[in-house]
C-alpha cells in the first residue's frame, strides 16, 4: 500500500475518533450509563474499502476491480451469551442456513 494512502487512512481514522470524542450526545449517553452504576467500554469497528481509479485514453476515470482480493473464512465462530443476546436484539438468527 502506498504511503500517501496510508497517511490518508490515518487521517480518516483520526477524524472519526475526534468526531466521536467531541460528540456531546455520545458523552451524555456514556455519562447516563456511568451514573446508573455501569462501566462503559465502547468499541466501534468500521470497514472502509478503497478502489484505485484509473484513467483511460480520454482522461475519464473508472474504478479498477480487475484483480479483486478474495478471502475465505476458515474455522468456526464461537458465541458467548452476550453475543447471542446482542444479535437477537438486532433480530439476527444464529441458526445455520441449510443451503
XYZ file of C-alpha atoms in Angstrom:
99
model
C 0.000 0.000 0.000
C 1.478 3.361 -0.921
C 2.487 5.813 1.798
C 0.066 8.527 0.634
C -2.914 6.180 1.053
C -1.650 5.128 4.499
C -1.488 8.777 5.554
C -4.980 9.451 4.172
C -6.353 6.397 6.001
C -4.704 7.544 9.235
C -6.259 10.996 8.803
C -9.679 9.409 8.276
C -9.249 7.352 11.452
C -8.201 10.441 13.389
C -11.212 12.374 12.072
C -13.599 9.578 13.111
C -12.061 9.347 16.589
C -12.169 13.109 17.010
C -15.801 13.355 15.935
C -16.767 10.649 18.445
C -14.739 12.286 21.209
C -16.314 15.675 20.529
C -19.884 14.372 20.408
C -21.955 15.835 23.231
C -24.658 13.249 22.561
C -22.253 10.312 22.954
C -20.721 11.884 26.087
C -24.187 12.369 27.585
C -25.217 8.779 26.861
C -21.997 7.422 28.381
C -22.479 9.694 31.400
C -26.020 8.355 31.900
C -24.746 4.780 31.817
C -21.967 5.565 34.313
C -24.421 7.314 36.657
C -26.555 4.170 36.504
C -23.588 2.305 38.012
C -22.024 0.682 34.955
C -18.576 0.875 33.390
C -18.634 1.660 29.684
C -16.433 0.094 27.027
C -17.071 1.497 23.567
C -15.544 -0.425 20.677
C -16.543 0.517 17.155
C -15.470 -1.251 14.016
C -15.587 0.336 10.612
C -14.971 -1.343 7.300
C -13.716 1.052 4.677
C -12.888 -0.069 1.157
C -10.743 1.601 -1.447
C -10.549 1.100 -5.204
C -7.882 2.858 -7.219
C -9.428 4.803 -10.097
C -7.621 4.513 -13.411
C -7.716 6.978 -16.298
C -8.477 5.764 -19.802
C -7.133 7.303 -23.013
C -9.822 10.040 -22.927
C -8.909 11.100 -19.387
C -12.037 9.522 -17.873
C -11.656 7.714 -14.581
C -13.080 4.344 -13.620
C -12.670 2.024 -10.651
C -10.346 -0.891 -11.145
C -11.522 -4.252 -9.932
C -9.756 -6.500 -12.418
C -7.871 -8.341 -9.675
C -10.055 -8.160 -6.568
C -8.705 -9.749 -3.423
C -10.701 -12.636 -2.077
C -10.818 -14.044 1.419
C -12.007 -17.411 2.595
C -13.306 -17.988 6.103
C -11.774 -20.887 7.948
C -12.785 -22.415 11.243
C -15.857 -21.877 13.350
C -17.132 -18.907 15.284
C -17.881 -19.292 18.964
C -20.556 -17.113 20.553
C -20.896 -16.209 24.208
C -24.208 -15.344 25.855
C -23.705 -11.594 25.381
C -23.076 -12.096 21.649
C -26.251 -14.132 21.380
C -28.362 -11.547 23.249
C -26.970 -8.736 21.125
C -27.675 -10.498 17.838
C -31.176 -11.477 18.963
C -31.848 -7.838 19.900
C -30.966 -6.977 16.305
C -33.291 -9.773 15.150
C -30.388 -11.755 13.680
C -30.832 -15.511 13.788
C -27.944 -17.706 14.814
C -29.349 -20.850 13.260
C -27.303 -22.291 10.415
C -28.658 -21.935 6.900
C -29.178 -25.358 5.262
C -28.487 -24.290 1.679
